[in-house]
PDB file of C-alpha atoms in Angstrom:
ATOM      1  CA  UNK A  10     -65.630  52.778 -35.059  1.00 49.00           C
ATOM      2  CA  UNK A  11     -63.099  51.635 -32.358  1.00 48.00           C
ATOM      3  CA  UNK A  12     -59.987  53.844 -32.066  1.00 50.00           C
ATOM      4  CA  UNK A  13     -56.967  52.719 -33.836  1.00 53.00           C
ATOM      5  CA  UNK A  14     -53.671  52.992 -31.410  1.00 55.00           C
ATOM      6  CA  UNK A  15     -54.963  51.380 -28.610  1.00 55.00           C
ATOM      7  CA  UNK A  16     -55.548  47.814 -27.064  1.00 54.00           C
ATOM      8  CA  UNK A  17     -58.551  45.669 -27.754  1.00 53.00           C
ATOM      9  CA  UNK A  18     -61.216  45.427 -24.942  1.00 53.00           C
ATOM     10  CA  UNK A  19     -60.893  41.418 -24.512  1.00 52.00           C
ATOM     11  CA  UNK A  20     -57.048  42.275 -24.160  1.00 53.00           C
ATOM     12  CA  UNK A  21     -57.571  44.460 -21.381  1.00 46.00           C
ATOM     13  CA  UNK A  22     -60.079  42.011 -19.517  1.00 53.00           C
ATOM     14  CA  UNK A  23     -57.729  39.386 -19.817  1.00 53.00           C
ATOM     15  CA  UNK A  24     -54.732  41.627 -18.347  1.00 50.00           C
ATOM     16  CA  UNK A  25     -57.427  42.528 -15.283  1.00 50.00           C
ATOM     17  CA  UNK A  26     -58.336  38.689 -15.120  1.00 50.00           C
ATOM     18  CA  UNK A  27     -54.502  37.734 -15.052  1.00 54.00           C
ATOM     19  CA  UNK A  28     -53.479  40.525 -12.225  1.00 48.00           C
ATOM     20  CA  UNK A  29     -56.451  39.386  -9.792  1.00 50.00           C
ATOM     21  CA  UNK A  30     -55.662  36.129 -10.204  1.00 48.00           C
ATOM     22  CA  UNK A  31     -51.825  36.878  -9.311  1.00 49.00           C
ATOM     23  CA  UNK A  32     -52.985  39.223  -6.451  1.00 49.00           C
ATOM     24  CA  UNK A  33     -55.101  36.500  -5.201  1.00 51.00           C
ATOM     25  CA  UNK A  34     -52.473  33.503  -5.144  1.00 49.00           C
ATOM     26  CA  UNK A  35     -50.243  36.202  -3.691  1.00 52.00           C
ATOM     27  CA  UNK A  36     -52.240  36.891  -0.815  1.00 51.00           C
ATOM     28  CA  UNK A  37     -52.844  33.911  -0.171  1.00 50.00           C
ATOM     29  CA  UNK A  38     -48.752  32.944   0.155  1.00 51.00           C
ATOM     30  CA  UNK A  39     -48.704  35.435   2.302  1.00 51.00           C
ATOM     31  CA  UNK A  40     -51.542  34.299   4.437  1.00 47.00           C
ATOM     32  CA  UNK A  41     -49.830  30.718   4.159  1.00 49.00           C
ATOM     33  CA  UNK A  42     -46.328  31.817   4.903  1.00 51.00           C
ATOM     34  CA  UNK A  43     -47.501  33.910   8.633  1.00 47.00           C
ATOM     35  CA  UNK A  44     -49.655  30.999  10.116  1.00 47.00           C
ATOM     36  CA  UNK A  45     -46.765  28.542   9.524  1.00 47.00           C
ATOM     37  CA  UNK A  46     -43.285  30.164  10.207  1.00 47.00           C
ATOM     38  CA  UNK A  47     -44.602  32.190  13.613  1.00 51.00           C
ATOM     39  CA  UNK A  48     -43.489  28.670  15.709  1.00 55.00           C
ATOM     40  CA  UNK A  49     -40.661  26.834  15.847  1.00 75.00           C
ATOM     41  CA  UNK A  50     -41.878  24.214  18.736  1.00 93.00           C
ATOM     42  CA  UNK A  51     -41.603  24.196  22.100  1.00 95.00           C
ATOM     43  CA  UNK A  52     -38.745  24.047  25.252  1.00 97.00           C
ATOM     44  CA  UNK A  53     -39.395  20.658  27.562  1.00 96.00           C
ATOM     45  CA  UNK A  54     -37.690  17.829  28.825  1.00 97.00           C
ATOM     46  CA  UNK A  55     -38.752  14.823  26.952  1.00 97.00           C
ATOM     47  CA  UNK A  56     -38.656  11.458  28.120  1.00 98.00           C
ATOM     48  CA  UNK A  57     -37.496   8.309  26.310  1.00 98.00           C
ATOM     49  CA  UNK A  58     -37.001   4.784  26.742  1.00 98.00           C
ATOM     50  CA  UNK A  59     -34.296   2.628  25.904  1.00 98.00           C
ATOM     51  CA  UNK A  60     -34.449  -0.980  24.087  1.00 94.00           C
ATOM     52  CA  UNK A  61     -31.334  -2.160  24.511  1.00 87.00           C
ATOM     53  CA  UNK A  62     -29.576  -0.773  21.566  1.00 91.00           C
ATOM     54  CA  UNK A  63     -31.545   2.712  20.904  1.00 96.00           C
ATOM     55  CA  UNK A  64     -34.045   5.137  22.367  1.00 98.00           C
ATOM     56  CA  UNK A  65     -37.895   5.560  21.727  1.00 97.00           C
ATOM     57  CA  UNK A  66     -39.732   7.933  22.616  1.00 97.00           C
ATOM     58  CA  UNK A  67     -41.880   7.036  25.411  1.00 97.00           C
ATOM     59  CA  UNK A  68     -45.561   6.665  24.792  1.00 93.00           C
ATOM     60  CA  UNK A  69     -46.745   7.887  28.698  1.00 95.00           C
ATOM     61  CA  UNK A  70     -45.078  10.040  31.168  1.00 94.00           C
ATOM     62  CA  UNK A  71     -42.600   8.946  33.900  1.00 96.00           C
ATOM     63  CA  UNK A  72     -45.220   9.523  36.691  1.00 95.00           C
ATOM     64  CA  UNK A  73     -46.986   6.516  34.483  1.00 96.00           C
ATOM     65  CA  UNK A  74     -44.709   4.404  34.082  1.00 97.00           C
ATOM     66  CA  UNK A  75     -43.321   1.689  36.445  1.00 98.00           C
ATOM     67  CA  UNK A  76     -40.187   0.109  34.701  1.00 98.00           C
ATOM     68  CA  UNK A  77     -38.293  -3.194  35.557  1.00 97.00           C
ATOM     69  CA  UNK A  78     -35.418  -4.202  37.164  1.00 97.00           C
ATOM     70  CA  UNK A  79     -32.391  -3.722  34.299  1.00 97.00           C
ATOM     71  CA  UNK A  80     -34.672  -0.690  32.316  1.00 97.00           C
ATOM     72  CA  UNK A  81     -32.659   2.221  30.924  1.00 98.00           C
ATOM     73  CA  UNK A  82     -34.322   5.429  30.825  1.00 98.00           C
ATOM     74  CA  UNK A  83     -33.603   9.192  29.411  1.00 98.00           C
ATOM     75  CA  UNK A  84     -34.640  12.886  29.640  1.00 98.00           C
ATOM     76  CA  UNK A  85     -33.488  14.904  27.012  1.00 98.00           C
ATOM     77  CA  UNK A  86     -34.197  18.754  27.264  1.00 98.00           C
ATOM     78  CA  UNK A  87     -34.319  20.440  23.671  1.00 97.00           C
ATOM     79  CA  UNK A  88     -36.839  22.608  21.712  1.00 96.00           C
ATOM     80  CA  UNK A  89     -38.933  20.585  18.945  1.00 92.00           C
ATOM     81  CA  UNK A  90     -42.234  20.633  18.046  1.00 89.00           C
ATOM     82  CA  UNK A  91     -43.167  16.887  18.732  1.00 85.00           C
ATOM     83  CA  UNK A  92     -42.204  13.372  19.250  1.00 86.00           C
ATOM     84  CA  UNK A  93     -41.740  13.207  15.318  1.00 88.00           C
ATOM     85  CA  UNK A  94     -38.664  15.352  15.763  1.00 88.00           C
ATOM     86  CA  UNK A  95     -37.733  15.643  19.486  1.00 95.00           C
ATOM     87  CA  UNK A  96     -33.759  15.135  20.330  1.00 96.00           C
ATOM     88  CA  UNK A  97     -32.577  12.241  21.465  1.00 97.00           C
ATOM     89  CA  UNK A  98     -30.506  11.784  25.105  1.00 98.00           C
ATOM     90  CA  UNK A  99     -26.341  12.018  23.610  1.00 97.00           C
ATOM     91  CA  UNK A 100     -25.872   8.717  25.254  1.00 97.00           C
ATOM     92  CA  UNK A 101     -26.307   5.398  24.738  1.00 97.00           C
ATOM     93  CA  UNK A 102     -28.690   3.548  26.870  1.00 98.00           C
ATOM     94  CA  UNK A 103     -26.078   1.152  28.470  1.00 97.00           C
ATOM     95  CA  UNK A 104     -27.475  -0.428  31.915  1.00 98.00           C
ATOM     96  CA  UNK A 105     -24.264  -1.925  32.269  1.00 97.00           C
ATOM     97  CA  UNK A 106     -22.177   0.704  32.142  1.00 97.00           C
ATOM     98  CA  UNK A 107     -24.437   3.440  33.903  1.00 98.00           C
ATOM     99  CA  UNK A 108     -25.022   0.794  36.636  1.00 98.00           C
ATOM    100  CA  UNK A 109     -21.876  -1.369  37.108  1.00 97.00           C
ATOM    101  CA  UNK A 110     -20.788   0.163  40.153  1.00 95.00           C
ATOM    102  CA  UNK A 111     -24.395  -0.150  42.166  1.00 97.00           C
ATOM    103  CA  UNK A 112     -24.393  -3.983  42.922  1.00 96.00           C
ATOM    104  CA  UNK A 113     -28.147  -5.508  43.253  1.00 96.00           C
ATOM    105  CA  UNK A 114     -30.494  -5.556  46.712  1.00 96.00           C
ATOM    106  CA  UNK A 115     -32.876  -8.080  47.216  1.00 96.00           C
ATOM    107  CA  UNK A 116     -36.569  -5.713  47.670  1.00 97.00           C
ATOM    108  CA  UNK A 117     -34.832  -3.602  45.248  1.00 98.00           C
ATOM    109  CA  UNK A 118     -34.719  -2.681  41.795  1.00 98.00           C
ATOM    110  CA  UNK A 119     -32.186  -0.453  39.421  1.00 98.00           C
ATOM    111  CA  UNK A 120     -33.049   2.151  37.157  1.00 98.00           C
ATOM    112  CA  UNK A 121     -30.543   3.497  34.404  1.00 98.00           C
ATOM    113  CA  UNK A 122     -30.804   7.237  34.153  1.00 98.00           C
ATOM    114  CA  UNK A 123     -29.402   9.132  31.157  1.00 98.00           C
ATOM    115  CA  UNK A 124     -30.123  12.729  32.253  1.00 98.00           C
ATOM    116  CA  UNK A 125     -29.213  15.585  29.475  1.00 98.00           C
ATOM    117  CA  UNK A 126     -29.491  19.090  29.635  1.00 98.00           C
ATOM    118  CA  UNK A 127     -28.796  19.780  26.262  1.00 98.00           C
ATOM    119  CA  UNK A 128     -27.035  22.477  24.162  1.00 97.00           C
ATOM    120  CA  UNK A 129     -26.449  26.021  25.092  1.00 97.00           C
ATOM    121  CA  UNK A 130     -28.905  26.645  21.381  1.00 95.00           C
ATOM    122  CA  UNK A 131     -31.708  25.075  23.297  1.00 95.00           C
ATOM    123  CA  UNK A 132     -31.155  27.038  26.717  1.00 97.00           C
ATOM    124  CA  UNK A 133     -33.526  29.546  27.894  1.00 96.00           C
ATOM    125  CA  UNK A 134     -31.943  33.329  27.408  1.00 94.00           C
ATOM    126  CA  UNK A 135     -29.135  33.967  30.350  1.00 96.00           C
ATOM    127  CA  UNK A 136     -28.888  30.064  31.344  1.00 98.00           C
ATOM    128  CA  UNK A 137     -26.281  27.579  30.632  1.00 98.00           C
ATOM    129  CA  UNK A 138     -27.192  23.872  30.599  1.00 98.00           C
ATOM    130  CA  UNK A 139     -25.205  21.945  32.939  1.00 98.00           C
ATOM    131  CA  UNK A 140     -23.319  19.053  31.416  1.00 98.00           C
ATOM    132  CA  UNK A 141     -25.007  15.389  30.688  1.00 98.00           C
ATOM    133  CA  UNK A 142     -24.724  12.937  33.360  1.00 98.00           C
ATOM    134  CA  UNK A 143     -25.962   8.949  34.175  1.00 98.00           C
ATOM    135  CA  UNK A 144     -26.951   8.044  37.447  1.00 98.00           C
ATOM    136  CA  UNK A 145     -28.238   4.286  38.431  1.00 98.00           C
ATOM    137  CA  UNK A 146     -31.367   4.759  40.624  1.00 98.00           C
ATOM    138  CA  UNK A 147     -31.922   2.269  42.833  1.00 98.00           C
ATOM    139  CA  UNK A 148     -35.871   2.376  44.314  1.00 98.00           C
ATOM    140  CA  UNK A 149     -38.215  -0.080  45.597  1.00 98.00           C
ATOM    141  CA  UNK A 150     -40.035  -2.392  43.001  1.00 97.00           C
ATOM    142  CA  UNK A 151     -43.321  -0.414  42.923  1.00 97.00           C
ATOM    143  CA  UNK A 152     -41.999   2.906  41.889  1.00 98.00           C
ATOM    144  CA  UNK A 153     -42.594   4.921  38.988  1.00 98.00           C
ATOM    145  CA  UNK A 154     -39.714   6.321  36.850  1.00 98.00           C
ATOM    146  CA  UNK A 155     -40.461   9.673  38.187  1.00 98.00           C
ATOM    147  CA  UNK A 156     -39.671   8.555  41.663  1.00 98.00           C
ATOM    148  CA  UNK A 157     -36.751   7.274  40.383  1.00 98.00           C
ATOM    149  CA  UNK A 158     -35.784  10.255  38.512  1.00 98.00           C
ATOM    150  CA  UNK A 159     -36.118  12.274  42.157  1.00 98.00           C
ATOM    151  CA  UNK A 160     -34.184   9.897  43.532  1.00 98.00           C
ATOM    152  CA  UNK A 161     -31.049  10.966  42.036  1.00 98.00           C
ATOM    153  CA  UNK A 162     -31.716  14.080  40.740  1.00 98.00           C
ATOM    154  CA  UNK A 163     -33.606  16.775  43.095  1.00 96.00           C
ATOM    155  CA  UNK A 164     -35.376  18.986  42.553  1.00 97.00           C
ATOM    156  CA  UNK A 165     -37.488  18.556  40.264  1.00 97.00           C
ATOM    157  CA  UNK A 166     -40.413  20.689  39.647  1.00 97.00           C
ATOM    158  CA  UNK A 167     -43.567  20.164  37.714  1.00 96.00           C
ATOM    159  CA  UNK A 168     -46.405  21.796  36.437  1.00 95.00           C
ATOM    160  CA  UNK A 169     -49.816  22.084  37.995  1.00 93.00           C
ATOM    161  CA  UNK A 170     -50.782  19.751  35.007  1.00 90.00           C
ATOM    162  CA  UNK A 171     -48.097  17.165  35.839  1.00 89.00           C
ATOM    163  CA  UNK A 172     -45.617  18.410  33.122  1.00 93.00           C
ATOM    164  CA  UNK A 173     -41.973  18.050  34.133  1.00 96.00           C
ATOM    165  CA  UNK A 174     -40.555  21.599  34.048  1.00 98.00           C
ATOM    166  CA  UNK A 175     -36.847  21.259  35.531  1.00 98.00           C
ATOM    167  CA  UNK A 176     -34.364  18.650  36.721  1.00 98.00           C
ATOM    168  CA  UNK A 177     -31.820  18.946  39.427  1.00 98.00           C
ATOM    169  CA  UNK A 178     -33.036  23.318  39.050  1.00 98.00           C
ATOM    170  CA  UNK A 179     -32.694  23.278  35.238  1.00 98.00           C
ATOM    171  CA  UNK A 180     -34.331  25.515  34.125  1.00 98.00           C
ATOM    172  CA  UNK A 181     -34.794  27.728  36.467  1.00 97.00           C
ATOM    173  CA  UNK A 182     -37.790  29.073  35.387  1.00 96.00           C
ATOM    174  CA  UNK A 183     -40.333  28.515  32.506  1.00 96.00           C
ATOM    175  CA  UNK A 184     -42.256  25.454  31.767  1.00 96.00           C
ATOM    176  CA  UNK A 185     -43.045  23.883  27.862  1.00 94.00           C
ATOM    177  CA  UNK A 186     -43.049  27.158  26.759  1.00 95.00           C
ATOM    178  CA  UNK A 187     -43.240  27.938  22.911  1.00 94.00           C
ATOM    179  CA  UNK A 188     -40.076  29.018  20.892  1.00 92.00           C
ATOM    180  CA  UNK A 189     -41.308  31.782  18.151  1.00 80.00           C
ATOM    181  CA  UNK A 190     -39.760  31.081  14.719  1.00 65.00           C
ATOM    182  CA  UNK A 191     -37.204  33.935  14.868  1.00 55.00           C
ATOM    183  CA  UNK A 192     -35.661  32.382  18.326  1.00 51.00           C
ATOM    184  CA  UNK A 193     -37.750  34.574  20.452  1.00 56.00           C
ATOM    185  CA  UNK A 194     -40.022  33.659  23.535  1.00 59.00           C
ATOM    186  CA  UNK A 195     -43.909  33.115  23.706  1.00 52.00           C
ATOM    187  CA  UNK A 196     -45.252  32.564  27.052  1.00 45.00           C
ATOM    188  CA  UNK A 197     -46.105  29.159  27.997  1.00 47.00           C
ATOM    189  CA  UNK A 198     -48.856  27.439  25.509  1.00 43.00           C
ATOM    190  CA  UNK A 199     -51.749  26.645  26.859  1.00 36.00           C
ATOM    191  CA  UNK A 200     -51.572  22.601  25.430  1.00 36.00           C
ATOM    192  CA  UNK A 201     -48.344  22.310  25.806  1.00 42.00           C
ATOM    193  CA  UNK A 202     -45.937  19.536  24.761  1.00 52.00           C
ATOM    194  CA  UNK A 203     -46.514  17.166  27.413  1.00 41.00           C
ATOM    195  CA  UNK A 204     -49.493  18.789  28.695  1.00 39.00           C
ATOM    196  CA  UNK A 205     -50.955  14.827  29.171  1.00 39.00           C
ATOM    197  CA  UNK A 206     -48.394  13.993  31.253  1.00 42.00           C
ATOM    198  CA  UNK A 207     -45.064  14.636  32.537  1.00 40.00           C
ATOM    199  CA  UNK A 208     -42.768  13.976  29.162  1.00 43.00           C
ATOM    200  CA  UNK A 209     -45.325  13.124  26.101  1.00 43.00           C
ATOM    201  CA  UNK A 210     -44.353  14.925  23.453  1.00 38.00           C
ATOM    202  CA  UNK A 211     -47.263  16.246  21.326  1.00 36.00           C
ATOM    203  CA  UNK A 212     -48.079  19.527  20.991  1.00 33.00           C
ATOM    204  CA  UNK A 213     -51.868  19.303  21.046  1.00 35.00           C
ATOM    205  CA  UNK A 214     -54.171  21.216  18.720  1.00 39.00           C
ATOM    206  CA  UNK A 215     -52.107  23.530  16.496  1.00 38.00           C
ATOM    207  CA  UNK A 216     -48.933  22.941  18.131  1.00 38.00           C
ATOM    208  CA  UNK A 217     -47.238  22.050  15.088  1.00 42.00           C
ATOM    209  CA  UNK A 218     -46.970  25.051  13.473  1.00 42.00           C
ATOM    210  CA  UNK A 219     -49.954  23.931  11.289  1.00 46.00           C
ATOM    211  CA  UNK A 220     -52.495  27.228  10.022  1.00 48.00           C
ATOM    212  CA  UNK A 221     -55.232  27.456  11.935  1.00 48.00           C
ATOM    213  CA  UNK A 222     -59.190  27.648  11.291  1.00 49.00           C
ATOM    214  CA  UNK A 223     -59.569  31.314  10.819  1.00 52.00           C
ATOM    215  CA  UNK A 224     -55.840  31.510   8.224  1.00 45.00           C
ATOM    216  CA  UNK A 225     -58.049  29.094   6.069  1.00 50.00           C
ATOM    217  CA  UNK A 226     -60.966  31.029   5.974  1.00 48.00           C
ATOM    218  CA  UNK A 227     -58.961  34.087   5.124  1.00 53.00           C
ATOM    219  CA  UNK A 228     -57.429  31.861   2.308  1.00 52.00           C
ATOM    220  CA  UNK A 229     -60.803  30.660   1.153  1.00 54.00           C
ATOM    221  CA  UNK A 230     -62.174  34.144   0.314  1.00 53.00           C
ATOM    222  CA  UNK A 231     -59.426  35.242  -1.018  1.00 49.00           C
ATOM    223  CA  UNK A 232     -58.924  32.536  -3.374  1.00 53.00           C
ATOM    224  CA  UNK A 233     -63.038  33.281  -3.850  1.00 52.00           C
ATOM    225  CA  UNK A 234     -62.173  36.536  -4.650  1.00 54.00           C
ATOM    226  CA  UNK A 235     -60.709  35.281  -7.531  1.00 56.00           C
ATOM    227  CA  UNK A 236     -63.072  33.155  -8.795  1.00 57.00           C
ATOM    228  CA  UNK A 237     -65.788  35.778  -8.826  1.00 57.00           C
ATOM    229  CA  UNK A 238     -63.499  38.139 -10.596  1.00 57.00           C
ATOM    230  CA  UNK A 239     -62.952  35.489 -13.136  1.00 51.00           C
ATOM    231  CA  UNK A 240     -66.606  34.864 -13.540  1.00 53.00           C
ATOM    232  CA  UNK A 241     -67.197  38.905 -13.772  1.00 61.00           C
ATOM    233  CA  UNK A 242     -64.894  39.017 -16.825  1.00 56.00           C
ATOM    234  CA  UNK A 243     -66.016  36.336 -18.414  1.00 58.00           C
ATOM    235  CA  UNK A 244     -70.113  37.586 -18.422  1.00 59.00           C
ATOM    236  CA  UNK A 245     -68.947  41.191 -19.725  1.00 58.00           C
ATOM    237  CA  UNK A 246     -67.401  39.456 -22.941  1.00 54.00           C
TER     238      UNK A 246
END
């Protein structure tokens, strides 16, 4: 005869059943929560193009790309995690009023540069951005926009994978390096935001903050944890 006072077996099963099943969705928030807020993107200069009226982000890298006679072009330096939400240069892209004081050369072509440091937010720790400025390069008709860019705005310096690191010394050091999620540094990432090419803007293989292979394991036997507990209290009834 079963003890009066107490609770009935199948009521304490299903209490045990409920509590690994809350332990397992817990853990695996948890798990969920650390692989995705530990980045909050990375510190580059991007590169855009102008289209007459607004920017888009440019597809290849300034070393790439040769542009023509009239073209408007912008660097924008800013922490983001890809092209998807990368800042935009804080000017227009207006060839005629970043180039209506350099007249036109036969052999010759202009280039519209929108050149912008960015805010003192996006700085690396002890430097201060130097303001915006537009400059109208004006190069020979073979030459890329990076050669364009050094034109007016030495020096520029570059990573041994051709990623554009500074402009006219800004920043002084550091190169596409990755921003933690609590504002903190992380040495440079190994794929890093323009790692392609000087300027393109994706982050390569987990470089959007996205879990990675081994989180989702961890997540998967959890969450089978809690299956087989399920299936455990179900065969003792």
């Amino acid at each position: 005869m079963r003890p009066t006072g107490g609770p009935a077996p199948h009521r304490i099963r299903s209490t045990a059943l409920s509590v690994a099943l809350l332990l397992a969705v817990a853990a695996a928030s948890t798990l969920l929560g650390a692989g995705t807020a530990h980045a909050a993107g990375y510190r580059y200069w991007s590169f855009w193009e102008g289209n007459g009226k607004n920017w888009e982000y440019a597809t290849q890298g300034p070393s790439l790309v040769r542009p023509d006679d009239g073209t408007v072009q912008g660097f924008r330096f800013a922490v983001s995690q890809d092209s998807k939400d990368a800042a935009q240069p804080r000017r227009a892209p207006d060839f005629g009023a970043i180039c209506a004081g350099t007249p036109a050369e036969d052999g010759r072509k202009r280039v519209a540069l929108v050149i912008d440091p960015g805010t003192a937010a996006d700085a690396p720790g002890g430097e201060t951005p130097p303001a915006l400025r537009t400059a109208c390069a004006q190069v020979g008709p073979d030459a890329s926009s990076a050669e364009a860019l050094a034109s007016v705005a030495k020096p520029l310096r570059y990573s041994s994978d051709a990623l554009l690191c500074a402009i006219s010394g800004y920043p002084a050091a550091g190169c596409g390096d990755e921003v933690s999620g609590d504002g903190g540094e992380k040495s440079p990432a190994a794929s890093s935001p323009a790692s392609s090419d000087a300027g393109e803007g994706d982050s390569g293989d987990g470089g959007d903050g996205g879990p990675s292979a081994g989180l989702l394991v961890g997540i998967g036997a959890v969450l089978l944890l809690g299956i087989a507990a399920v299936f455990r209290a179900r065969r003792r009834r």
